[in-house]
Amino acid sequence: MKARLAGLWRSMPLRLALLLVLLFATVSLLSLAGSYAVTQRSFEQAIRADLAQDMAGFRAAPSAGALARLVEAESRATDPNRLILSYIGPDGRIYGNGAIARDDEGYHIVSLGAARTQYTGVYLTLTDTLYGGLLTIARSRAEITALREVFVNILLVSLMPTVLIALSGGLILARRSKRHVEVIRGTLDRLTTGDLAARVTPGPRWSDDLSRIGEAVNQMARAQETSVAALRQVSLDIAHDLKTPIQRVSVHLDDLARAQEERSDPSEPLARARAELDGIAAIFQALLQLAQVESGDARAHFAPVDLVALCRTISELFEPAAAEQGKTLVCDLPQNPVTVSGDRTLIGQMLANLIENALRHTGDAARVTVSLQQTEEAVQLSVADDGPGIPVEDRKRVLQRLYRLDRSRGTAGHGLGLALVDGVAKLHGAALNLYDNNPGLRVVVRFHV
């Protein structure tokens, strides 16, 4: 129970509610304090104005005697708790309903009655000398004192319920948010324990922020599940594709051992074993290169690359091989440079893989065309051939590691060429698509500019 309460107190919604309550309370207190100060000053100014008006009225008396009679008359009709009138005549006699006395504690107002009681209220006073005597008028500050109580009641009535309601709302929101966070945390716990099928299921009352976090967790889970499935598939493909070459290496080594025993020429079985080992090493080298491409580290070295010059260079490298096979390699390139941002070596490797695949998997007298087109939105690099092409249902699969069509298993290669092309395209933010060339295959890499 204590742990749950501690978790609620540490939750962000409750902390935000407390912060907002504190901010609201501070603003309310400052506003009320300002209002009280302004109202108090206004009341005091009104009392002082009344004192000045009263004093002006008494100054209108024609003589000391008339003033004394006026003070006596007014004091009898006045509540001393509200107004004190005191006139010390020239003869020293005190007229009115009170007199100002002084002792060690300060000034006090006492009654002129027989009891000589002391008034306990707080007064504002005005004193003036008239006709050889001293006139003092004191008005009570009871209204200002009552005003303080009014403002305290306003504070209690308006602020306290608001604080309680806000805290209650924050506690409710914190409990609801905690339940939603527990759903996400439970999904993450399942993912970390190996349940890659775990997903966050947002409820209808989830906030947009938590819904986006839940969707991000689901995207991460799907990506992780896809990666693990791809890793398993790659492991199976490696085991499947390397099983036969390794067995052949073993057979060639046995032939080499027998040749040594029989003292015959060992060069042929040794050459076959080396060829198989070179193929195995090529597979692992291609896998390593693909992993380096997918890591994205090459983005730090991106620079402008002229695709026109690069296409000419790569095509010139493959022209002798194409001519030796009786095939034609054609370049359809613009005259002006076409520049994209990227890694020149990787883009060159991508183009080389596309040309090599086209030459390898097409028939005799085939034609391979490398073309480049530029628009305002993109640069489109394509390699087309007039060979057998790739069936529509296999076009996504050929982009996977070590996937090879059945008709291609008799040819050289290891099924990583198009996978590397796809990796390089994704690294550069380009789109890779495979289309029918009627006949043949047309591979298009679209760079965004």
Tab-separated table of C-alpha atoms in Angstrom:
chain	number	residue	atom	x	y	z
A	1	MET	CA	0.000	0.000	0.000
A	2	LYS	CA	2.773	2.423	0.935
A	3	ALA	CA	4.619	1.580	-2.276
A	4	ARG	CA	1.491	2.311	-4.356
A	5	LEU	CA	0.938	5.633	-2.603
A	6	ALA	CA	4.602	6.506	-3.055
A	7	GLY	CA	4.298	5.687	-6.737
A	8	LEU	CA	1.254	7.940	-7.055
A	9	TRP	CA	2.993	10.826	-5.305
A	10	ARG	CA	5.927	10.456	-7.727
A	11	SER	CA	3.672	10.342	-10.789
A	12	MET	CA	3.897	13.177	-13.269
A	13	PRO	CA	0.144	14.058	-13.419
A	14	LEU	CA	-0.025	14.528	-9.647
A	15	ARG	CA	3.167	16.574	-9.679
A	16	LEU	CA	1.757	18.750	-12.446
A	17	ALA	CA	-1.492	19.133	-10.490
A	18	LEU	CA	0.450	20.152	-7.386
A	19	LEU	CA	2.484	22.620	-9.432
A	20	LEU	CA	-0.646	24.120	-10.972
A	21	VAL	CA	-2.349	24.290	-7.554
A	22	LEU	CA	0.701	26.014	-6.104
A	23	LEU	CA	0.794	28.444	-9.015
A	24	PHE	CA	-2.946	29.133	-8.748
A	25	ALA	CA	-2.749	29.566	-4.967
A	26	THR	CA	0.192	31.957	-5.292
A	27	VAL	CA	-1.575	34.052	-7.911
A	28	SER	CA	-4.790	34.050	-5.863
A	29	LEU	CA	-2.965	35.066	-2.696
A	30	LEU	CA	-1.130	37.866	-4.481
A	31	SER	CA	-4.373	39.038	-6.095
A	32	LEU	CA	-6.260	38.984	-2.802
A	33	ALA	CA	-3.394	40.712	-0.997
A	34	GLY	CA	-3.307	43.413	-3.660
A	35	SER	CA	-7.076	43.851	-3.514
A	36	TYR	CA	-6.976	44.035	0.282
A	37	ALA	CA	-4.206	46.652	0.231
A	38	VAL	CA	-6.044	48.781	-2.326
A	39	THR	CA	-9.369	48.480	-0.473
A	40	GLN	CA	-7.758	49.220	2.892
A	41	ARG	CA	-6.079	52.323	1.508
A	42	SER	CA	-9.371	53.423	-0.024
A	43	PHE	CA	-11.187	52.960	3.297
A	44	GLU	CA	-8.504	54.883	5.176
A	45	GLN	CA	-8.676	57.722	2.668
A	46	ALA	CA	-12.457	57.813	3.060
A	47	ILE	CA	-12.151	57.944	6.891
A	48	ARG	CA	-9.559	60.745	6.676
A	49	ALA	CA	-11.825	62.645	4.288
A	50	ASP	CA	-14.688	62.273	6.786
A	51	LEU	CA	-12.406	63.557	9.571
A	52	ALA	CA	-11.466	66.594	7.504
A	53	GLN	CA	-15.131	67.259	6.717
A	54	ASP	CA	-16.070	66.917	10.409
A	55	MET	CA	-13.282	69.282	11.403
A	56	ALA	CA	-14.434	71.841	8.820
A	57	GLY	CA	-17.941	71.702	10.284
A	58	PHE	CA	-16.720	72.358	13.815
A	59	ARG	CA	-14.539	75.249	12.617
A	60	ALA	CA	-17.758	77.005	11.612
A	61	ALA	CA	-18.693	77.495	15.312
A	62	PRO	CA	-18.485	81.256	16.184
A	63	SER	CA	-16.947	80.863	19.657
A	64	ALA	CA	-15.448	78.444	22.141
A	65	GLY	CA	-18.727	78.170	24.004
A	66	ALA	CA	-20.642	77.467	20.823
A	67	LEU	CA	-18.051	74.841	19.840
A	68	ALA	CA	-18.298	73.185	23.269
A	69	ARG	CA	-22.113	73.021	23.014
A	70	LEU	CA	-21.866	71.636	19.470
A	71	VAL	CA	-19.395	68.941	20.566
A	72	GLU	CA	-21.625	67.984	23.483
A	73	ALA	CA	-24.666	67.739	21.261
A	74	GLU	CA	-22.922	65.670	18.598
A	75	SER	CA	-21.298	63.314	21.129
A	76	ARG	CA	-24.646	62.494	22.731
A	77	ALA	CA	-26.029	61.410	19.358
A	78	THR	CA	-22.918	59.482	18.351
A	79	ASP	CA	-21.823	55.927	19.147
A	80	PRO	CA	-18.366	56.233	20.777
A	81	ASN	CA	-17.384	52.925	19.241
A	82	ARG	CA	-17.701	54.636	15.889
A	83	LEU	CA	-16.879	58.318	16.541
A	84	ILE	CA	-15.070	60.020	19.426
A	85	LEU	CA	-15.381	63.789	19.960
A	86	SER	CA	-13.197	65.536	22.518
A	87	TYR	CA	-12.824	69.300	23.036
A	88	ILE	CA	-10.588	70.711	25.775
A	89	GLY	CA	-11.822	74.264	26.306
A	90	PRO	CA	-9.687	77.283	27.200
A	91	ASP	CA	-10.602	76.711	30.848
A	92	GLY	CA	-9.321	73.120	30.735
A	93	ARG	CA	-12.774	71.502	30.816
A	94	ILE	CA	-13.284	68.477	28.565
A	95	TYR	CA	-16.427	68.252	26.420
A	96	GLY	CA	-17.556	65.258	24.325
A	97	ASN	CA	-17.751	61.497	24.798
A	98	GLY	CA	-14.087	60.678	25.320
A	99	ALA	CA	-10.659	61.952	26.174
A	100	ILE	CA	-7.190	60.989	25.060
A	101	ALA	CA	-4.941	59.752	27.874
A	102	ARG	CA	-1.319	58.676	27.763
A	103	ASP	CA	0.671	56.244	29.888
A	104	ASP	CA	3.774	54.100	29.508
A	105	GLU	CA	2.058	51.914	26.902
A	106	GLY	CA	1.053	54.851	24.675
A	107	TYR	CA	-2.106	56.805	23.916
A	108	HIS	CA	-5.575	55.561	24.941
A	109	ILE	CA	-9.130	56.856	24.555
A	110	VAL	CA	-11.202	56.752	27.751
A	111	SER	CA	-14.860	57.489	28.346
A	112	LEU	CA	-15.917	60.690	30.091
A	113	GLY	CA	-18.618	58.802	31.945
A	114	ALA	CA	-18.464	57.876	35.592
A	115	ALA	CA	-16.856	54.508	34.861
A	116	ARG	CA	-14.038	56.067	32.824
A	117	THR	CA	-13.947	52.908	30.705
A	118	GLN	CA	-11.329	52.585	27.994
A	119	TYR	CA	-12.295	52.100	24.384
A	120	THR	CA	-10.451	49.108	22.944
A	121	GLY	CA	-10.906	49.858	19.265
A	122	VAL	CA	-8.376	51.344	16.867
A	123	TYR	CA	-9.102	54.884	15.665
A	124	LEU	CA	-7.839	57.377	13.150
A	125	THR	CA	-7.680	60.877	14.704
A	126	LEU	CA	-7.456	64.493	13.620
A	127	THR	CA	-6.573	67.293	16.096
A	128	ASP	CA	-6.748	71.058	15.694
A	129	THR	CA	-6.537	74.156	17.963
A	130	LEU	CA	-9.773	76.198	18.014
A	131	TYR	CA	-10.562	79.248	20.140
A	132	GLY	CA	-7.775	78.550	22.608
A	133	GLY	CA	-8.855	74.955	23.058
A	134	LEU	CA	-7.921	71.556	21.502
A	135	LEU	CA	-10.441	69.667	19.371
A	136	THR	CA	-9.839	65.958	18.656
A	137	ILE	CA	-11.981	63.847	16.321
A	138	ALA	CA	-11.382	60.074	16.188
A	139	ARG	CA	-13.126	57.683	13.804
A	140	SER	CA	-12.990	53.921	14.356
A	141	ARG	CA	-11.090	51.593	11.976
A	142	ALA	CA	-13.531	48.784	12.697
A	143	GLU	CA	-14.625	48.669	9.064
A	144	ILE	CA	-11.025	48.106	7.962
A	145	THR	CA	-10.579	45.404	10.619
A	146	ALA	CA	-13.783	43.743	9.452
A	147	LEU	CA	-12.510	43.990	5.882
A	148	ARG	CA	-9.563	41.794	6.820
A	149	GLU	CA	-11.931	39.119	8.108
A	150	VAL	CA	-13.962	39.386	4.917
A	151	PHE	CA	-10.905	38.796	2.787
A	152	VAL	CA	-9.830	35.850	4.959
A	153	ASN	CA	-13.297	34.319	4.516
A	154	ILE	CA	-13.097	34.880	0.771
A	155	LEU	CA	-9.733	33.150	0.763
A	156	LEU	CA	-11.063	30.174	2.692
A	157	VAL	CA	-14.284	29.890	0.731
A	158	SER	CA	-12.816	30.315	-2.768
A	159	LEU	CA	-9.273	29.017	-2.585
A	160	MET	CA	-9.453	26.016	-0.276
A	161	PRO	CA	-12.192	24.147	-2.207
A	162	THR	CA	-10.337	24.836	-5.441
A	163	VAL	CA	-7.133	23.413	-3.987
A	164	LEU	CA	-8.921	20.327	-2.683
A	165	ILE	CA	-10.724	19.753	-5.987
A	166	ALA	CA	-7.497	20.204	-7.975
A	167	LEU	CA	-5.609	17.804	-5.716
A	168	SER	CA	-8.399	15.245	-5.984
A	169	GLY	CA	-8.431	15.601	-9.761
A	170	GLY	CA	-4.659	15.250	-9.883
A	171	LEU	CA	-4.855	12.102	-7.763
A	172	ILE	CA	-7.505	10.603	-10.041
A	173	LEU	CA	-5.476	11.461	-13.146
A	174	ALA	CA	-2.350	10.052	-11.522
A	175	ARG	CA	-4.088	6.751	-10.794
A	176	ARG	CA	-5.441	6.559	-14.335
A	177	SER	CA	-2.067	7.469	-15.838
A	178	LYS	CA	-0.355	4.915	-13.607
A	179	ARG	CA	-2.649	2.190	-14.943
A	180	HIS	CA	-1.838	3.198	-18.520
A	181	VAL	CA	1.891	3.324	-17.801
A	182	GLU	CA	1.658	-0.115	-16.194
A	183	VAL	CA	0.258	-1.458	-19.464
A	184	ILE	CA	3.271	-0.093	-21.355
A	185	ARG	CA	5.693	-1.310	-18.686
A	186	GLY	CA	4.133	-4.780	-18.733
A	187	THR	CA	4.556	-4.935	-22.510
A	188	LEU	CA	8.204	-3.897	-22.217
A	189	ASP	CA	8.763	-6.551	-19.540
A	190	ARG	CA	7.323	-9.206	-21.853
A	191	LEU	CA	9.511	-7.990	-24.705
A	192	THR	CA	12.657	-8.097	-22.574
A	193	THR	CA	11.866	-11.663	-21.500
A	194	GLY	CA	11.646	-12.822	-25.108
A	195	ASP	CA	7.933	-12.484	-25.929
A	196	LEU	CA	8.373	-10.524	-29.163
A	197	ALA	CA	4.674	-10.828	-29.970
A	198	ALA	CA	3.750	-8.571	-27.015
A	199	ARG	CA	2.013	-5.346	-28.018
A	200	VAL	CA	0.562	-2.310	-26.260
A	201	THR	CA	-3.215	-2.068	-26.644
A	202	PRO	CA	-4.285	1.558	-26.031
A	203	GLY	CA	-7.654	2.111	-24.422
A	204	PRO	CA	-10.338	4.598	-25.535
A	205	ARG	CA	-9.476	6.994	-22.678
A	206	TRP	CA	-5.746	7.086	-23.298
A	207	SER	CA	-4.178	10.498	-23.800
A	208	ASP	CA	-2.559	11.297	-27.139
A	209	ASP	CA	0.915	11.320	-25.569
A	210	LEU	CA	0.590	7.835	-24.069
A	211	SER	CA	-1.042	6.552	-27.260
A	212	ARG	CA	1.956	7.799	-29.276
A	213	ILE	CA	4.358	6.205	-26.790
A	214	GLY	CA	2.429	2.939	-27.019
A	215	GLU	CA	2.539	3.038	-30.817
A	216	ALA	CA	6.296	3.738	-30.677
A	217	VAL	CA	6.744	0.696	-28.412
A	218	ASN	CA	4.711	-1.397	-30.876
A	219	GLN	CA	6.849	-0.171	-33.778
A	220	MET	CA	9.976	-1.075	-31.858
A	221	ALA	CA	8.545	-4.503	-31.057
A	222	ARG	CA	7.610	-5.114	-34.687
A	223	ALA	CA	11.071	-4.040	-35.845
A	224	GLN	CA	12.707	-6.274	-33.254
A	225	GLU	CA	10.484	-9.199	-34.201
A	226	THR	CA	11.284	-8.648	-37.879
A	227	SER	CA	15.014	-8.421	-37.140
A	228	VAL	CA	15.007	-11.616	-35.107
A	229	ALA	CA	12.998	-13.419	-37.779
A	230	ALA	CA	15.399	-12.140	-40.445
A	231	LEU	CA	18.370	-13.245	-38.358
A	232	ARG	CA	16.907	-16.718	-37.997
A	233	GLN	CA	16.215	-16.846	-41.713
A	234	VAL	CA	19.752	-15.678	-42.498
A	235	SER	CA	21.157	-18.351	-40.200
A	236	LEU	CA	19.097	-20.989	-41.988
A	237	ASP	CA	20.114	-19.612	-45.387
A	238	ILE	CA	23.798	-19.580	-44.426
A	239	ALA	CA	23.571	-23.136	-43.168
A	240	HIS	CA	21.726	-24.185	-46.335
A	241	ASP	CA	23.997	-22.349	-48.795
A	242	LEU	CA	27.294	-23.226	-47.128
A	243	LYS	CA	26.516	-26.842	-46.400
A	244	THR	CA	27.179	-27.999	-49.939
A	245	PRO	CA	30.395	-25.915	-50.506
A	246	ILE	CA	31.852	-27.125	-47.222
A	247	GLN	CA	31.052	-30.729	-48.127
A	248	ARG	CA	32.715	-30.199	-51.486
A	249	VAL	CA	35.791	-28.742	-49.769
A	250	SER	CA	35.908	-31.863	-47.618
A	251	VAL	CA	35.692	-34.071	-50.726
A	252	HIS	CA	38.435	-32.080	-52.462
A	253	LEU	CA	40.670	-32.365	-49.403
A	254	ASP	CA	40.096	-36.148	-49.397
A	255	ASP	CA	41.058	-36.222	-53.087
A	256	LEU	CA	44.145	-34.176	-52.235
A	257	ALA	CA	45.103	-36.620	-49.482
A	258	ARG	CA	44.692	-39.604	-51.843
A	259	ALA	CA	46.727	-37.815	-54.515
A	260	GLN	CA	49.553	-37.353	-52.021
A	261	GLU	CA	49.359	-41.019	-51.021
A	262	GLU	CA	49.330	-42.131	-54.646
A	263	ARG	CA	51.965	-39.506	-55.520
A	264	SER	CA	49.823	-38.127	-58.318
A	265	ASP	CA	49.344	-34.491	-59.328
A	266	PRO	CA	47.603	-32.682	-56.394
A	267	SER	CA	47.080	-29.381	-58.218
A	268	GLU	CA	43.552	-30.126	-59.486
A	269	PRO	CA	41.923	-31.065	-56.133
A	270	LEU	CA	43.843	-28.250	-54.436
A	271	ALA	CA	42.552	-25.714	-56.990
A	272	ARG	CA	38.973	-26.961	-56.557
A	273	ALA	CA	39.262	-26.709	-52.745
A	274	ARG	CA	40.662	-23.186	-53.004
A	275	ALA	CA	37.854	-22.154	-55.347
A	276	GLU	CA	35.224	-23.420	-52.909
A	277	LEU	CA	36.952	-21.675	-49.989
A	278	ASP	CA	37.099	-18.428	-52.007
A	279	GLY	CA	33.342	-18.683	-52.573
A	280	ILE	CA	32.713	-19.230	-48.851
A	281	ALA	CA	34.933	-16.264	-47.990
A	282	ALA	CA	33.095	-14.135	-50.575
A	283	ILE	CA	29.778	-14.918	-48.872
A	284	PHE	CA	31.048	-13.846	-45.472
A	285	GLN	CA	32.712	-10.757	-46.967
A	286	ALA	CA	29.432	-9.776	-48.626
A	287	LEU	CA	27.532	-10.319	-45.356
A	288	LEU	CA	30.063	-8.167	-43.510
A	289	GLN	CA	29.779	-5.401	-46.102
A	290	LEU	CA	25.984	-5.540	-45.921
A	291	ALA	CA	26.103	-5.255	-42.119
A	292	GLN	CA	28.384	-2.216	-42.402
A	293	VAL	CA	25.989	-0.583	-44.853
A	294	GLU	CA	22.962	-1.228	-42.640
A	295	SER	CA	24.744	0.251	-39.601
A	296	GLY	CA	24.519	3.704	-41.246
A	297	ASP	CA	28.056	4.767	-40.307
A	298	ALA	CA	28.793	5.788	-43.900
A	299	ARG	CA	26.359	8.747	-43.624
A	300	ALA	CA	29.074	10.679	-41.807
A	301	HIS	CA	31.174	10.617	-44.998
A	302	PHE	CA	28.475	11.651	-47.514
A	303	ALA	CA	29.618	14.059	-50.194
A	304	PRO	CA	28.335	15.200	-53.623
A	305	VAL	CA	28.576	12.370	-56.184
A	306	ASP	CA	28.326	12.892	-59.955
A	307	LEU	CA	26.221	9.921	-61.096
A	308	VAL	CA	26.940	10.571	-64.790
A	309	ALA	CA	30.686	10.186	-64.331
A	310	LEU	CA	30.237	7.248	-61.953
A	311	CYS	CA	27.941	5.376	-64.382
A	312	ARG	CA	30.439	5.862	-67.214
A	313	THR	CA	33.307	4.584	-65.059
A	314	ILE	CA	31.482	1.455	-63.849
A	315	SER	CA	30.120	0.697	-67.312
A	316	GLU	CA	33.604	0.914	-68.847
A	317	LEU	CA	34.815	-1.630	-66.281
A	318	PHE	CA	32.127	-4.146	-67.314
A	319	GLU	CA	32.244	-3.572	-71.072
A	320	PRO	CA	35.054	-6.134	-71.651
A	321	ALA	CA	33.193	-8.809	-69.663
A	322	ALA	CA	29.957	-8.059	-71.539
A	323	ALA	CA	31.712	-8.252	-74.909
A	324	GLU	CA	33.387	-11.539	-73.918
A	325	GLN	CA	29.936	-13.007	-73.188
A	326	GLY	CA	28.552	-11.701	-76.466
A	327	LYS	CA	26.313	-9.175	-74.699
A	328	THR	CA	25.835	-5.449	-75.169
A	329	LEU	CA	26.204	-2.874	-72.391
A	330	VAL	CA	24.649	0.493	-73.309
A	331	CYS	CA	24.676	3.785	-71.364
A	332	ASP	CA	21.871	6.330	-71.775
A	333	LEU	CA	23.192	9.272	-69.759
A	334	PRO	CA	22.599	13.035	-69.861
A	335	GLN	CA	25.353	15.355	-71.001
A	336	ASN	CA	25.417	17.513	-67.882
A	337	PRO	CA	26.484	16.253	-64.441
A	338	VAL	CA	23.781	14.852	-62.154
A	339	THR	CA	24.765	15.170	-58.501
A	340	VAL	CA	23.386	13.464	-55.391
A	341	SER	CA	24.671	13.352	-51.818
A	342	GLY	CA	26.103	9.995	-50.811
A	343	ASP	CA	29.058	7.618	-50.584
A	344	ARG	CA	30.668	7.249	-54.027
A	345	THR	CA	32.157	3.828	-53.277
A	346	LEU	CA	28.875	2.339	-52.062
A	347	ILE	CA	26.849	3.776	-54.943
A	348	GLY	CA	29.461	2.386	-57.326
A	349	GLN	CA	29.221	-1.037	-55.620
A	350	MET	CA	25.421	-0.876	-55.946
A	351	LEU	CA	25.615	-0.114	-59.674
A	352	ALA	CA	28.267	-2.807	-60.188
A	353	ASN	CA	26.027	-5.406	-58.498
A	354	LEU	CA	23.082	-4.452	-60.710
A	355	ILE	CA	25.143	-4.669	-63.909
A	356	GLU	CA	26.787	-7.940	-62.806
A	357	ASN	CA	23.392	-9.513	-62.010
A	358	ALA	CA	21.999	-8.385	-65.361
A	359	LEU	CA	24.963	-9.885	-67.267
A	360	ARG	CA	24.932	-13.085	-65.214
A	361	HIS	CA	21.249	-13.974	-65.411
A	362	THR	CA	20.489	-13.013	-69.026
A	363	GLY	CA	20.881	-15.225	-72.059
A	364	ASP	CA	23.245	-14.963	-74.988
A	365	ALA	CA	23.277	-11.779	-77.058
A	366	ALA	CA	21.451	-9.960	-74.263
A	367	ARG	CA	21.304	-6.193	-73.983
A	368	VAL	CA	21.873	-4.338	-70.681
A	369	THR	CA	21.057	-0.629	-70.486
A	370	VAL	CA	22.214	1.786	-67.790
A	371	SER	CA	20.177	5.008	-67.839
A	372	LEU	CA	19.917	8.125	-65.726
A	373	GLN	CA	17.069	10.656	-65.591
A	374	GLN	CA	16.716	13.833	-63.542
A	375	THR	CA	13.540	15.697	-62.576
A	376	GLU	CA	12.850	18.538	-60.155
A	377	GLU	CA	11.995	16.064	-57.394
A	378	ALA	CA	14.279	13.074	-57.932
A	379	VAL	CA	17.161	11.429	-59.780
A	380	GLN	CA	16.309	8.039	-61.262
A	381	LEU	CA	19.046	5.470	-61.919
A	382	SER	CA	17.944	2.308	-63.738
A	383	VAL	CA	19.553	-0.884	-65.039
A	384	ALA	CA	17.420	-2.823	-67.529
A	385	ASP	CA	17.943	-6.077	-69.400
A	386	ASP	CA	16.004	-8.276	-71.844
A	387	GLY	CA	16.524	-11.544	-69.953
A	388	PRO	CA	13.953	-13.819	-68.281
A	389	GLY	CA	13.166	-11.289	-65.545
A	390	ILE	CA	11.897	-12.050	-62.037
A	391	PRO	CA	8.331	-13.176	-61.238
A	392	VAL	CA	6.221	-10.615	-59.369
A	393	GLU	CA	5.819	-12.871	-56.327
A	394	ASP	CA	9.615	-13.214	-55.973
A	395	ARG	CA	10.594	-9.540	-56.317
A	396	LYS	CA	10.499	-8.821	-52.594
A	397	ARG	CA	12.205	-12.080	-51.712
A	398	VAL	CA	15.203	-11.496	-53.969
A	399	LEU	CA	16.054	-8.479	-51.798
A	400	GLN	CA	16.548	-10.777	-48.806
A	401	ARG	CA	19.960	-12.118	-47.854
A	402	LEU	CA	21.059	-15.344	-49.576
A	403	TYR	CA	17.740	-15.743	-51.412
A	404	ARG	CA	18.165	-17.186	-54.895
A	405	LEU	CA	15.648	-18.234	-57.510
A	406	ASP	CA	15.622	-21.921	-58.311
A	407	ARG	CA	16.800	-21.293	-61.874
A	408	SER	CA	19.750	-19.263	-60.530
A	409	ARG	CA	21.200	-21.887	-58.207
A	410	GLY	CA	23.247	-23.330	-61.032
A	411	THR	CA	24.933	-20.007	-61.724
A	412	ALA	CA	27.721	-18.285	-59.809
A	413	GLY	CA	26.786	-15.983	-56.959
A	414	HIS	CA	25.617	-16.142	-53.388
A	415	GLY	CA	22.277	-14.294	-53.310
A	416	LEU	CA	23.571	-11.129	-51.634
A	417	GLY	CA	23.860	-8.779	-54.617
A	418	LEU	CA	20.353	-7.338	-54.567
A	419	ALA	CA	20.308	-7.368	-50.755
A	420	LEU	CA	23.367	-5.103	-50.811
A	421	VAL	CA	21.709	-2.910	-53.453
A	422	ASP	CA	18.644	-2.563	-51.214
A	423	GLY	CA	20.833	-1.722	-48.203
A	424	VAL	CA	22.759	0.970	-50.070
A	425	ALA	CA	19.506	2.477	-51.409
A	426	LYS	CA	18.001	2.660	-47.902
A	427	LEU	CA	21.220	4.181	-46.546
A	428	HIS	CA	20.879	7.018	-49.082
A	429	GLY	CA	17.140	7.460	-48.509
A	430	ALA	CA	16.442	6.175	-52.030
A	431	ALA	CA	13.574	3.970	-53.182
A	432	LEU	CA	14.380	0.641	-54.893
A	433	ASN	CA	11.787	-0.882	-57.233
A	434	LEU	CA	11.786	-3.826	-59.627
A	435	TYR	CA	9.638	-3.640	-62.800
A	436	ASP	CA	8.939	-5.692	-65.931
A	437	ASN	CA	11.023	-4.592	-68.922
A	438	ASN	CA	8.918	-6.613	-71.386
A	439	PRO	CA	10.986	-8.712	-71.691
A	440	GLY	CA	13.434	-8.751	-68.857
A	441	LEU	CA	13.847	-6.835	-65.624
A	442	ARG	CA	14.253	-3.110	-64.948
A	443	VAL	CA	15.704	-2.112	-61.581
A	444	VAL	CA	15.090	1.524	-60.615
A	445	VAL	CA	16.810	3.413	-57.778
A	446	ARG	CA	15.105	6.764	-57.117
A	447	PHE	CA	17.188	9.350	-55.214
A	448	HIS	CA	15.253	12.242	-53.669
A	449	VAL	CA	16.707	15.728	-54.167
